[in-house]
PDB file of C-alpha atoms and ligand atoms in Angstrom:
ATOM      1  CA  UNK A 325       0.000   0.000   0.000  1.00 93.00           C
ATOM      2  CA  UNK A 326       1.106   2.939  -0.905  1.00 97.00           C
ATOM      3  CA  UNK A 327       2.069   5.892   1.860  1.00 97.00           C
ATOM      4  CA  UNK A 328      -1.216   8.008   0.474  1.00 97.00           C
ATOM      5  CA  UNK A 329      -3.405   5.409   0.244  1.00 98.00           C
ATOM      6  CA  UNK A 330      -2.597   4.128   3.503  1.00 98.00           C
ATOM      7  CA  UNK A 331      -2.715   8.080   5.143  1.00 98.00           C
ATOM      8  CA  UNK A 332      -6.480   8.255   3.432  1.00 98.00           C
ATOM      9  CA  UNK A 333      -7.247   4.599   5.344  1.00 98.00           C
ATOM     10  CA  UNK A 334      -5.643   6.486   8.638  1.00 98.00           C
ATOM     11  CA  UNK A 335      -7.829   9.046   8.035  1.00 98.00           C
ATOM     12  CA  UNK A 336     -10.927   7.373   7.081  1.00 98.00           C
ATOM     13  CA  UNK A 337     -10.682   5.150  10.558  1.00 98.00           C
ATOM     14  CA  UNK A 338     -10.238   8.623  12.163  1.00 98.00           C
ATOM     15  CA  UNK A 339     -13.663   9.486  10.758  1.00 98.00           C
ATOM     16  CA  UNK A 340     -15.391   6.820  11.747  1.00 98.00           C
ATOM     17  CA  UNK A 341     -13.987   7.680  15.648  1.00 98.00           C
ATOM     18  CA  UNK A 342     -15.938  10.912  15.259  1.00 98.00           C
ATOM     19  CA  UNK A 343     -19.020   9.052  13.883  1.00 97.00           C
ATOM     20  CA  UNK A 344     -19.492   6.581  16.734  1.00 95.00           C
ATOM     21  CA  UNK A 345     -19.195   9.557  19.063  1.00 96.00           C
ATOM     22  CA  UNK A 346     -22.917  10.340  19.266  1.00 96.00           C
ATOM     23  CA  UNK A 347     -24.611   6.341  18.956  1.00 95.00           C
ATOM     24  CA  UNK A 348     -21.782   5.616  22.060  1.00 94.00           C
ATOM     25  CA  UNK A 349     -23.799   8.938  23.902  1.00 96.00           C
ATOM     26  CA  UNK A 350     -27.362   7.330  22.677  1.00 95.00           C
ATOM     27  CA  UNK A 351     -26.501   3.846  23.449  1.00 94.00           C
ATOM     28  CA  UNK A 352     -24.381   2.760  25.966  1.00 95.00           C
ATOM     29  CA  UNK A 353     -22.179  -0.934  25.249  1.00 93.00           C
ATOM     30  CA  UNK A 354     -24.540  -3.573  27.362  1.00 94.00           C
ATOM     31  CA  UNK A 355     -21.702  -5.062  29.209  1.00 93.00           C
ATOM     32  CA  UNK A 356     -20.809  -4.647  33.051  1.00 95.00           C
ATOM     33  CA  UNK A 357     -23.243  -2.631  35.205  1.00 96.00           C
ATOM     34  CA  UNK A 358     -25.112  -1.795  31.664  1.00 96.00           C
ATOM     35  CA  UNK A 359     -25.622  -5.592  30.409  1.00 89.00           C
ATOM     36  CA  UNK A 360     -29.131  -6.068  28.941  1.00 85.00           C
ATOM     37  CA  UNK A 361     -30.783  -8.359  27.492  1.00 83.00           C
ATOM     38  CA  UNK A 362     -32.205  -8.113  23.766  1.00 92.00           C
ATOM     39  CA  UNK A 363     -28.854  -7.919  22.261  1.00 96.00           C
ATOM     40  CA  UNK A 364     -28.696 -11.412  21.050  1.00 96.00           C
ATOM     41  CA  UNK A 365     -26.612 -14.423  22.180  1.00 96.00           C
ATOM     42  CA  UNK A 366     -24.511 -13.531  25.273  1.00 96.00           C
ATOM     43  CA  UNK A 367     -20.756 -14.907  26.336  1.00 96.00           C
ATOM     44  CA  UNK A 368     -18.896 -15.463  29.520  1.00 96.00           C
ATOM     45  CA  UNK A 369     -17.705 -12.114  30.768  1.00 95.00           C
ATOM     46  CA  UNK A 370     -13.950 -13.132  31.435  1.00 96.00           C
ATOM     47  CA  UNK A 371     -13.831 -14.956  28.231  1.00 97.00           C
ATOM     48  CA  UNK A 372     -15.352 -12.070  26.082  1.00 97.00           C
ATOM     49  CA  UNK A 373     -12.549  -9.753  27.535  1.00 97.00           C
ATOM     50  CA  UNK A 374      -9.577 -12.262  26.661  1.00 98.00           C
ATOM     51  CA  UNK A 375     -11.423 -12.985  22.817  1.00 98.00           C
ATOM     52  CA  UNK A 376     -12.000  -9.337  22.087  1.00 98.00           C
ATOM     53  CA  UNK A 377      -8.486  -8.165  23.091  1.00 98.00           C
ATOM     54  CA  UNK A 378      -6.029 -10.199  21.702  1.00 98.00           C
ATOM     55  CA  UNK A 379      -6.447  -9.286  18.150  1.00 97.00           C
ATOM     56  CA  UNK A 380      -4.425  -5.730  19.090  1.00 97.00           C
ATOM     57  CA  UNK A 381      -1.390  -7.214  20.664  1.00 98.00           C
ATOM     58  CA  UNK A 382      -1.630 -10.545  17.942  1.00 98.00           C
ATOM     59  CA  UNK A 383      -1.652  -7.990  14.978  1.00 98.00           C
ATOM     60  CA  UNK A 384       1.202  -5.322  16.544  1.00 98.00           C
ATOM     61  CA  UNK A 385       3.529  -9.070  17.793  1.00 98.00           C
ATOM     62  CA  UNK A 386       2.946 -10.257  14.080  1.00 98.00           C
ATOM     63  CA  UNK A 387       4.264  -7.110  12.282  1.00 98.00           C
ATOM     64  CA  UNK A 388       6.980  -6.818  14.758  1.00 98.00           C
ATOM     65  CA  UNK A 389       8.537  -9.983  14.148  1.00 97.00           C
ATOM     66  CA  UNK A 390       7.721 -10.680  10.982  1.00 97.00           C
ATOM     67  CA  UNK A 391       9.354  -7.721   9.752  1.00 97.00           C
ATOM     68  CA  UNK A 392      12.828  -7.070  11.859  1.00 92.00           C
ATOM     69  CA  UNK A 393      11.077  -4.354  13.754  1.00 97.00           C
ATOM     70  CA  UNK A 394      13.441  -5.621  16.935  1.00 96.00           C
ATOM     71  CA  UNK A 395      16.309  -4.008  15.596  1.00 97.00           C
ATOM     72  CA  UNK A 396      15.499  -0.831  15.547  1.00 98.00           C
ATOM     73  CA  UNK A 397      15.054   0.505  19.754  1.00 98.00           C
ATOM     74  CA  UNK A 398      12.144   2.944  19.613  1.00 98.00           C
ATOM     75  CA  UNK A 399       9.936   1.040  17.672  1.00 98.00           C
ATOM     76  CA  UNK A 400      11.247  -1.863  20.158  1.00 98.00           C
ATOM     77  CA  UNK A 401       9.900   0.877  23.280  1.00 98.00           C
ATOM     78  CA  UNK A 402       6.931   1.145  21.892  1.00 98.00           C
ATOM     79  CA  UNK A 403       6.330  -2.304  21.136  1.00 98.00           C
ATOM     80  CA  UNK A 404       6.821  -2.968  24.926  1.00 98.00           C
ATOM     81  CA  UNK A 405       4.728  -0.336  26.112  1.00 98.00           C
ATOM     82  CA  UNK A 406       1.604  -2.104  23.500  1.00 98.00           C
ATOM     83  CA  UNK A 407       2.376  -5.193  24.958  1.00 98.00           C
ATOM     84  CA  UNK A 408       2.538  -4.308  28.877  1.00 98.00           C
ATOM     85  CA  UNK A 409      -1.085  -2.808  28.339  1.00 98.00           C
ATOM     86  CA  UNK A 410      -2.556  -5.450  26.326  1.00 98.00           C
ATOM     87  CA  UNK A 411      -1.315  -8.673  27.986  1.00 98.00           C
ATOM     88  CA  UNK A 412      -2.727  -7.085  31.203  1.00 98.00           C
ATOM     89  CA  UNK A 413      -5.992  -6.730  29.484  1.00 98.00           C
ATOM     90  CA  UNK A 414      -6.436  -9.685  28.070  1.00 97.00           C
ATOM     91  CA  UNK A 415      -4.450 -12.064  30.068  1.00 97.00           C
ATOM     92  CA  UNK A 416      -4.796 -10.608  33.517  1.00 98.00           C
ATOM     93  CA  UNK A 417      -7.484  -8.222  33.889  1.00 97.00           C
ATOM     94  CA  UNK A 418     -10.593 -10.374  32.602  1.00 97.00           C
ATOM     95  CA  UNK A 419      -9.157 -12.855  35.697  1.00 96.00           C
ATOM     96  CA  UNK A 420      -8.769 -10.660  38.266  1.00 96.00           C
ATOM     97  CA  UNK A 421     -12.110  -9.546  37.876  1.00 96.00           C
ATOM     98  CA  UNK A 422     -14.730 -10.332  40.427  1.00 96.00           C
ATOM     99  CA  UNK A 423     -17.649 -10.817  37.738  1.00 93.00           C
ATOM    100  CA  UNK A 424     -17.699 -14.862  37.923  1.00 88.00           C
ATOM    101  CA  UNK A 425     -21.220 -16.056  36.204  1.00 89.00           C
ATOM    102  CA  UNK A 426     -21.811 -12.454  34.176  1.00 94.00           C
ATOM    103  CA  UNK A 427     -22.256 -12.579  30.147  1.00 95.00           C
ATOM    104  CA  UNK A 428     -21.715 -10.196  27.692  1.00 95.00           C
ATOM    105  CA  UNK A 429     -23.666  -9.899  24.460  1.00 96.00           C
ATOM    106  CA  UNK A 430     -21.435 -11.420  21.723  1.00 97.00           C
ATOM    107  CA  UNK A 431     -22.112  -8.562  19.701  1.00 96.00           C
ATOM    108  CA  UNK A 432     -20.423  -6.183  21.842  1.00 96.00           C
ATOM    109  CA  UNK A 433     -17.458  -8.734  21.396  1.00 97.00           C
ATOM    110  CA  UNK A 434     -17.387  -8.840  17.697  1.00 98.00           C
ATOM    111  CA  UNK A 435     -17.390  -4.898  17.640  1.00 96.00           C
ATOM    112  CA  UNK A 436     -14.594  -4.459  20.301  1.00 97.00           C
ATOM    113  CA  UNK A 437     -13.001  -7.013  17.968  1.00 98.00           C
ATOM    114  CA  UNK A 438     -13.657  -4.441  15.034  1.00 98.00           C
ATOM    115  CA  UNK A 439     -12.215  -1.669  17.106  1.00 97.00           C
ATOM    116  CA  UNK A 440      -8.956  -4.262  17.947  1.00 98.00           C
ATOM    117  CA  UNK A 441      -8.352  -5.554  14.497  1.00 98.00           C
ATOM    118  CA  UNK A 442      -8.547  -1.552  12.673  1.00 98.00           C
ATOM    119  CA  UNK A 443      -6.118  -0.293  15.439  1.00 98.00           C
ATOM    120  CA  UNK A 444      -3.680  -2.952  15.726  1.00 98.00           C
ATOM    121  CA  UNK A 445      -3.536  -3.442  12.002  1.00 98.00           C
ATOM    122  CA  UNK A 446      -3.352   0.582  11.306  1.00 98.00           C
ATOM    123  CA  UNK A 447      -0.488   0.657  13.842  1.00 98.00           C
ATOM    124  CA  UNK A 448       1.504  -2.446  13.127  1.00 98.00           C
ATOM    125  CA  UNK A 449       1.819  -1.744   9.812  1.00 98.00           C
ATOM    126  CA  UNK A 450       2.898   1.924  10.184  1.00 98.00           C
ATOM    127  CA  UNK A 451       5.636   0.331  12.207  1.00 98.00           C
ATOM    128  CA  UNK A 452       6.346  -2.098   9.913  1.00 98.00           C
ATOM    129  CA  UNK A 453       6.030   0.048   6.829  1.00 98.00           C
ATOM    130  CA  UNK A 454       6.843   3.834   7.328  1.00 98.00           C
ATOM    131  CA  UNK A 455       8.330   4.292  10.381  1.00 98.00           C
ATOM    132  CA  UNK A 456      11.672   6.139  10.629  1.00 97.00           C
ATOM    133  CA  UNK A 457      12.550   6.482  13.794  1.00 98.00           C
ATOM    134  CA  UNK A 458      16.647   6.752  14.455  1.00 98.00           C
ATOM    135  CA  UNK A 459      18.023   6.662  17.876  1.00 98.00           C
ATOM    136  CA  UNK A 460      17.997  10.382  18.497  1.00 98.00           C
ATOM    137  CA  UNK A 461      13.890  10.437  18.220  1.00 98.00           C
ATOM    138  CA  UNK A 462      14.800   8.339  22.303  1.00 98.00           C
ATOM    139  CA  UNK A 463      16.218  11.971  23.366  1.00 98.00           C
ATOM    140  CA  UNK A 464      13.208  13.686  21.580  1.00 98.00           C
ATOM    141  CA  UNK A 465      11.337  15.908  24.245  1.00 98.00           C
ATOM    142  CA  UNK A 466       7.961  14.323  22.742  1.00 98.00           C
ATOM    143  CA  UNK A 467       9.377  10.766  23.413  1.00 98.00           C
ATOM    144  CA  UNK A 468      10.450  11.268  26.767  1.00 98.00           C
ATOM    145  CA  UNK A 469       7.096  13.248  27.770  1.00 98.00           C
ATOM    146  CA  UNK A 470       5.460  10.469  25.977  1.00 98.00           C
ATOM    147  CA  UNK A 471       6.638   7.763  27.959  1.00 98.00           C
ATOM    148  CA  UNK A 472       5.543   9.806  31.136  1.00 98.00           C
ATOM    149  CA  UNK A 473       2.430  10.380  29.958  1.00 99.00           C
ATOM    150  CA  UNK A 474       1.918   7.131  29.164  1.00 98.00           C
ATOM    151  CA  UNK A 475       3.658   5.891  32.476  1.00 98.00           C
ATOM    152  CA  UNK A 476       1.393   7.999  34.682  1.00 98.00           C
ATOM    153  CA  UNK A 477      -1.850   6.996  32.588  1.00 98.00           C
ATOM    154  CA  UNK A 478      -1.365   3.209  32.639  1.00 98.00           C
ATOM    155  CA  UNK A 479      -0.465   3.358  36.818  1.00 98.00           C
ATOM    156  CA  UNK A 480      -3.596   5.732  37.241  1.00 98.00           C
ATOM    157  CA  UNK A 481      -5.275   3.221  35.277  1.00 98.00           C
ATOM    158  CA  UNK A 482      -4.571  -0.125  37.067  1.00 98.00           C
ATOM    159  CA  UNK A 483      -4.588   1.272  40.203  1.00 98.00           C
ATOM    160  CA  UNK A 484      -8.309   2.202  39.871  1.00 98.00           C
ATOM    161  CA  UNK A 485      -9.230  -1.037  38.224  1.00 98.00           C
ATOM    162  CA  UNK A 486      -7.477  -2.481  41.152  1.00 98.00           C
ATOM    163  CA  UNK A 487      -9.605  -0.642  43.445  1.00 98.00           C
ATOM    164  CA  UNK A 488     -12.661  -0.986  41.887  1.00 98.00           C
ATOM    165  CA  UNK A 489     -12.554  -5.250  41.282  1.00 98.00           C
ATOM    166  CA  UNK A 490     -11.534  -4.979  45.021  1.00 98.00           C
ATOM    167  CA  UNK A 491     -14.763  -3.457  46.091  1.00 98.00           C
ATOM    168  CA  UNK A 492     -16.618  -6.895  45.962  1.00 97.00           C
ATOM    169  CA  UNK A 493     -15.095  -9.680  48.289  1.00 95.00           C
ATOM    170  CA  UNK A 494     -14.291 -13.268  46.462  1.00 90.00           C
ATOM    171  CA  UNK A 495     -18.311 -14.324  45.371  1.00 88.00           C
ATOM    172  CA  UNK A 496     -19.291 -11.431  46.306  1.00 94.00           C
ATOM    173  CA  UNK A 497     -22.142  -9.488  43.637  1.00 92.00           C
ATOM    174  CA  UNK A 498     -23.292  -5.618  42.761  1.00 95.00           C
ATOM    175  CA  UNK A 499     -22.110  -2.401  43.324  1.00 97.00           C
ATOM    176  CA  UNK A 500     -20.420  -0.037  45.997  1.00 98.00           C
ATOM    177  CA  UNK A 501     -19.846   3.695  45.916  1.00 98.00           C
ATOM    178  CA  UNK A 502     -15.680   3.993  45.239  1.00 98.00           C
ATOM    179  CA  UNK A 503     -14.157   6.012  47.735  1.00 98.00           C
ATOM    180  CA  UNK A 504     -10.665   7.320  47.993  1.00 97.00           C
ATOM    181  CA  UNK A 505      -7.453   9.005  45.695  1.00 98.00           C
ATOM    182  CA  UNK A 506      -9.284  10.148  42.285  1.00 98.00           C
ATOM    183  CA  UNK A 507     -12.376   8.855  42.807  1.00 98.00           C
ATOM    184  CA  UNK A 508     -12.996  11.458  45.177  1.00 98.00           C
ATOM    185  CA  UNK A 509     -12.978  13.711  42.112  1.00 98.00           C
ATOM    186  CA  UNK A 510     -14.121  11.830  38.985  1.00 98.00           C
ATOM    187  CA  UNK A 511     -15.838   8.780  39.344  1.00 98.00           C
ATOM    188  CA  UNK A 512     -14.161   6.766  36.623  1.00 98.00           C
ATOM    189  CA  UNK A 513     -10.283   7.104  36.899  1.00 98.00           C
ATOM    190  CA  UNK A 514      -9.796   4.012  35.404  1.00 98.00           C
ATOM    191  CA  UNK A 515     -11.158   5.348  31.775  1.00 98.00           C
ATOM    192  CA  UNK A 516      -9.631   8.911  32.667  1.00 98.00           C
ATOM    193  CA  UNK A 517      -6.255   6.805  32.960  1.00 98.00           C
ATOM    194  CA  UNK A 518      -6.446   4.983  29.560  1.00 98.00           C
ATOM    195  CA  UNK A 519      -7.231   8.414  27.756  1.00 98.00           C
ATOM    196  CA  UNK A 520      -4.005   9.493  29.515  1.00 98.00           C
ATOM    197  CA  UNK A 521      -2.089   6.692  28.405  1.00 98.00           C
ATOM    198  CA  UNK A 522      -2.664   6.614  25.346  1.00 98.00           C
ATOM    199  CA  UNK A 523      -2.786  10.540  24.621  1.00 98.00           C
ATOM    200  CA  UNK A 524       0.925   9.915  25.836  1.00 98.00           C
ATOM    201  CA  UNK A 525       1.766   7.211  23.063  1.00 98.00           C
ATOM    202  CA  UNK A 526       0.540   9.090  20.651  1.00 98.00           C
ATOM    203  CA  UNK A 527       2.695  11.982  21.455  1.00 98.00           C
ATOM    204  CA  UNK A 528       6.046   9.731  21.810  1.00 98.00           C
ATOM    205  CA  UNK A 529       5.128   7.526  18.734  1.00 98.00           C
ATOM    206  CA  UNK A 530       4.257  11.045  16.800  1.00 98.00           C
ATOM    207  CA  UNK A 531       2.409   9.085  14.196  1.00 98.00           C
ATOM    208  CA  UNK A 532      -1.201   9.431  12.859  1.00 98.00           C
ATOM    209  CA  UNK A 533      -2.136   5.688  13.702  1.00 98.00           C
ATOM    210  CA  UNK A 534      -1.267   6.060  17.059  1.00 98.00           C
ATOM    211  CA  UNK A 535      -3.329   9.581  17.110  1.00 98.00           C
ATOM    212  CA  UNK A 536      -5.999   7.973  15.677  1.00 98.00           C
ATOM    213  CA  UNK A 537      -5.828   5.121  18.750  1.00 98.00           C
ATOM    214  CA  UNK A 538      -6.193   8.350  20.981  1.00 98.00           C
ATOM    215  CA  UNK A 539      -8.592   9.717  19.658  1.00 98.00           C
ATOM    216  CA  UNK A 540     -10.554   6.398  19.318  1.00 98.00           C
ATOM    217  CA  UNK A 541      -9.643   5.746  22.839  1.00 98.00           C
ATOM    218  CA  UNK A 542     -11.286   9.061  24.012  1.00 98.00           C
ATOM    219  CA  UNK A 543     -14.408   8.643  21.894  1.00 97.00           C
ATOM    220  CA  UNK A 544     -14.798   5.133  23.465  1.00 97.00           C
ATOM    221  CA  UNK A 545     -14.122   5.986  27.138  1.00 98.00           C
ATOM    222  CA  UNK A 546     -15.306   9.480  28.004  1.00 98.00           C
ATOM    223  CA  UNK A 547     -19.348   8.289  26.666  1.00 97.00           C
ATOM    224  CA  UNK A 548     -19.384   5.023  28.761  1.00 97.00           C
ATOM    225  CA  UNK A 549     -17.710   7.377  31.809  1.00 98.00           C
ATOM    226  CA  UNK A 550     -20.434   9.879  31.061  1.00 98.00           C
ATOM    227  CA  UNK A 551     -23.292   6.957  31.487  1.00 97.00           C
ATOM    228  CA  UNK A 552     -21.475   5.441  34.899  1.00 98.00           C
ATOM    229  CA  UNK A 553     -21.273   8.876  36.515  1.00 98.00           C
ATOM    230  CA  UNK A 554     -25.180   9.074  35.625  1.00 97.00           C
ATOM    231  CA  UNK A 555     -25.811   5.497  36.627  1.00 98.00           C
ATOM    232  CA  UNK A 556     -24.112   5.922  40.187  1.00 98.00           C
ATOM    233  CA  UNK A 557     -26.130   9.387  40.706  1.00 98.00           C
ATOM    234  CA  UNK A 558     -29.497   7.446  39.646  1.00 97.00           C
ATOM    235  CA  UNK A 559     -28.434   4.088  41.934  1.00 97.00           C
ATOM    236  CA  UNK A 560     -27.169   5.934  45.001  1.00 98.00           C
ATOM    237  CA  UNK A 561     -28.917   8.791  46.117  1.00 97.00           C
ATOM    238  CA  UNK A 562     -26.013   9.754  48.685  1.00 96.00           C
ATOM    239  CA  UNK A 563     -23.824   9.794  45.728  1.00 98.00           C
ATOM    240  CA  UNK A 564     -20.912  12.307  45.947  1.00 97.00           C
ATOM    241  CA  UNK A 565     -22.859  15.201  44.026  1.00 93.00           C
ATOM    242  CA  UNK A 566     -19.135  17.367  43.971  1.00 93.00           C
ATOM    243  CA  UNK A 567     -17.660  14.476  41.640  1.00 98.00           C
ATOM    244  CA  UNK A 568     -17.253  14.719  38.213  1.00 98.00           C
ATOM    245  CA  UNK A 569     -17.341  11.877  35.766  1.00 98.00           C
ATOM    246  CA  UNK A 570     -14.119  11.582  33.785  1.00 98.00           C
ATOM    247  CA  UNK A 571     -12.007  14.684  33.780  1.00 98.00           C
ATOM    248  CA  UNK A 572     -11.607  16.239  37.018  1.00 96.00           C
ATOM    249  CA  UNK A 573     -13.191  19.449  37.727  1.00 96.00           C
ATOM    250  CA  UNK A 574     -13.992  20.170  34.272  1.00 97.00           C
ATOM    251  CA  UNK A 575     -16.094  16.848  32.802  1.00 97.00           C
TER     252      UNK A 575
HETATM  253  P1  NDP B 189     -15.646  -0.568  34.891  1.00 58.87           P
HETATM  254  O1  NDP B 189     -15.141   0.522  35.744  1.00 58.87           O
HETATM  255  O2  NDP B 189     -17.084  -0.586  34.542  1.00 58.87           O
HETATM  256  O3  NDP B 189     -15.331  -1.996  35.602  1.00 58.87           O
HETATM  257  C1  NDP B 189     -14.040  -2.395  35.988  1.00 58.87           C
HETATM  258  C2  NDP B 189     -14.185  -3.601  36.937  1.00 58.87           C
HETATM  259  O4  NDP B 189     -14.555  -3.188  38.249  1.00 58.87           O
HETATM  260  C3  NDP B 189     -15.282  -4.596  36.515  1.00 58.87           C
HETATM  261  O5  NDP B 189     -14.898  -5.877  36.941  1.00 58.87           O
HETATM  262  C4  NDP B 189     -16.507  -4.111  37.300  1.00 58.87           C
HETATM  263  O6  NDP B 189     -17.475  -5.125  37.490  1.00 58.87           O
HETATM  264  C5  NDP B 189     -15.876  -3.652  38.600  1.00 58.87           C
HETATM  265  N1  NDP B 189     -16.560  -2.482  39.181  1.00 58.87           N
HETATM  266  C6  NDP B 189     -16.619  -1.256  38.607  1.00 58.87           C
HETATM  267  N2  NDP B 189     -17.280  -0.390  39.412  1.00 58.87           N
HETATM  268  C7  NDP B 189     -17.653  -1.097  40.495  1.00 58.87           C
HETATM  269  C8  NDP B 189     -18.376  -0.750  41.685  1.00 58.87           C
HETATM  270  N3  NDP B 189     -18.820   0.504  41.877  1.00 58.87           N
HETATM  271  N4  NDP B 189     -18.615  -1.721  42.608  1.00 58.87           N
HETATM  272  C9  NDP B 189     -18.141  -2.980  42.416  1.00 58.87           C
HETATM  273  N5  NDP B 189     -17.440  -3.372  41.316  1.00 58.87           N
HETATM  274  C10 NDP B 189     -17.187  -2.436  40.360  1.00 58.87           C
HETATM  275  O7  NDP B 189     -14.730  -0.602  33.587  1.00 58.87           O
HETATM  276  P2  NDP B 189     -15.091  -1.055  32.065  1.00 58.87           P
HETATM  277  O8  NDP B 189     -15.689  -2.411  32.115  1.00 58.87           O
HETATM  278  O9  NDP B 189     -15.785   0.047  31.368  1.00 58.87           O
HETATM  279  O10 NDP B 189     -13.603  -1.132  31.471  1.00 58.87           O
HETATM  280  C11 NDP B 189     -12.648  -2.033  32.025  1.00 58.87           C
HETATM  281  C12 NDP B 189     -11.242  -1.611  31.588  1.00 58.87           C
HETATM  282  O11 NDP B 189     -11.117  -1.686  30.164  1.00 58.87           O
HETATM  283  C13 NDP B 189     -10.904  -0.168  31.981  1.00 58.87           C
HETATM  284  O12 NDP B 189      -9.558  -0.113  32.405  1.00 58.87           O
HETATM  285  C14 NDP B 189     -11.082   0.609  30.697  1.00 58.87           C
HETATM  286  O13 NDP B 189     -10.237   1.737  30.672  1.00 58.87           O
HETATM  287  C15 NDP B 189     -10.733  -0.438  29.626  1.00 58.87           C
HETATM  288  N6  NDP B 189     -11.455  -0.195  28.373  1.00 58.87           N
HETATM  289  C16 NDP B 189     -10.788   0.362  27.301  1.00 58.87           C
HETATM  290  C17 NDP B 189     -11.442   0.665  26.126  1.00 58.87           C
HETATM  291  C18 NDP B 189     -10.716   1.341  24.986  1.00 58.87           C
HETATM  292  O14 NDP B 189     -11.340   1.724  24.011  1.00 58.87           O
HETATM  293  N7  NDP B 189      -9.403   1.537  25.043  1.00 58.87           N
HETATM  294  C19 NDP B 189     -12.875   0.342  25.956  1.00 58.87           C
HETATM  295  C20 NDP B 189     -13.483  -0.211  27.128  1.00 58.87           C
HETATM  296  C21 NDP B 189     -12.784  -0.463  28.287  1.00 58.87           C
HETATM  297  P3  NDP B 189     -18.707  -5.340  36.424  1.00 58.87           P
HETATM  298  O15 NDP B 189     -18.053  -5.782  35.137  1.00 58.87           O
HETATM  299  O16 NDP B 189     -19.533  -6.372  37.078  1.00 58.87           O
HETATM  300  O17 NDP B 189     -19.398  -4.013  36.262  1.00 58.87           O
END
């Protein structure tokens, strides 16, 4: 593919981020606290979560050995940082979860697999394909506020999912106001970290795949953190009223 043609694909995916902006504010993904039925054959919760997020880190580990992408160190960092975040998700979050005996619709699976396949392919094979990064890009002030950014976004969020899976005891079922750190100001740090994270790729890869993962990223996150702030206020009417949902003090 040619470096225009695959820009316009970029591009087009970027589009589409935009587009599922307003049906992800209308209609909120049925899985977790907003599982309903109606949306066709559902799926093991924990084995949903490990289907639907392998395809990313299968697709980015395929172009980078398949194509010598070891040898060259920033595409190596980045690699690393891909992989830290997506073996957690699909190899160790979906099990430390405390949602034994919960389903998810399949369909929700086979888009999040849409979502995994368009952004690990548009990213693996910039990497594989047009990247140009020399050595001196690891001394870049983007890549090294990057990496921070990416650093503090991926600890912010584990440490909420941590918190949150932690609420229930082992077997134990429903829902608990969060209390504590940032979710005394937003109540979903965990989504507010993941926007973080991978704002702070984007800006040490300096690519447009990995802005479009961003901005995909933010278009997935801050609607579904919009709809748990407004379930918690509707569930628990001593809800924190001073919290905000996703960005603090402003969102
Ligand atoms: P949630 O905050 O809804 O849930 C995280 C875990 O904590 C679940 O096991 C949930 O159980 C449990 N939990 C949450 N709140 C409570 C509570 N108040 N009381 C008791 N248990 C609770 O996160 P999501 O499911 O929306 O997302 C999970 C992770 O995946 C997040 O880190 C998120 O950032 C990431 N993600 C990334 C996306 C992307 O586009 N990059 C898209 C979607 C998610 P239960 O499942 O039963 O509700």
């Amino acid at each position: 593919m040619s470096a225009e043609s695959f820009n316009l694909l970029v591009w087009g995916w970027i589009a589409l981020a935009f587009i599922v902006v307003p049906l992800e504010l209308k209609v909120t993904a049925p899985y977790g606290r907003h599982t309903k039925s109606g949306w066709g054959p559902m799926i093991d919760n924990r084995l949903g979560w490990i289907i639907m997020e392998i395809p990313s880190w299968a697709l980015m580990t395929y172009f980078f050995f398949t194509h010598g992408l070891s040898s060259n160190t920033v595409i190596t960092v980045l690699y690393a940082c891909w992989s830290i975040h997506y073996i957690n998700r699909f190899a160790i979050f979906p099990l430390r979860t405390r949602t034994k005996g919960k389903k998810m619709p399949v369909v929700i699976m086979l888009f999040a697999i849409f979502f995994n396949i368009g952004n690990g392919f548009v990213n693996g094979y910039f990497l594989a394909h047009f990247a140009e990064y020399t050595n001196a890009w690891l001394s870049d002030p983007r890549f090294i506020a990057g990496i921070a950014i990416f650093a503090t976004g991926f600890f912010i969020n584990q440490k909420s999912d941590t918190m949150l899976i932690n609420l229930r005891k082992p077997g134990e079922t429903g829902y608990k106001i969060p209390k504590g750190w940032l979710f005394e100001r937003i109540s979903c740090p965990n989504h507010f970290g993941e926007v973080v994270e991978w704002a702070g790729f984007a800006l040490m890869a300096w690519s447009l795949p990995a802005a479009s993962f961003a901005i995909w990223t933010a278009a997935n996150l801050i609607p579904r953190a919009l709809s748990h702030h407004k379930w918690y206020l509707d569930k628990f009417p001593d809800y924190p009223h001073q919290r905000k949902a996703v960005i603090p003090y402003i969102l």
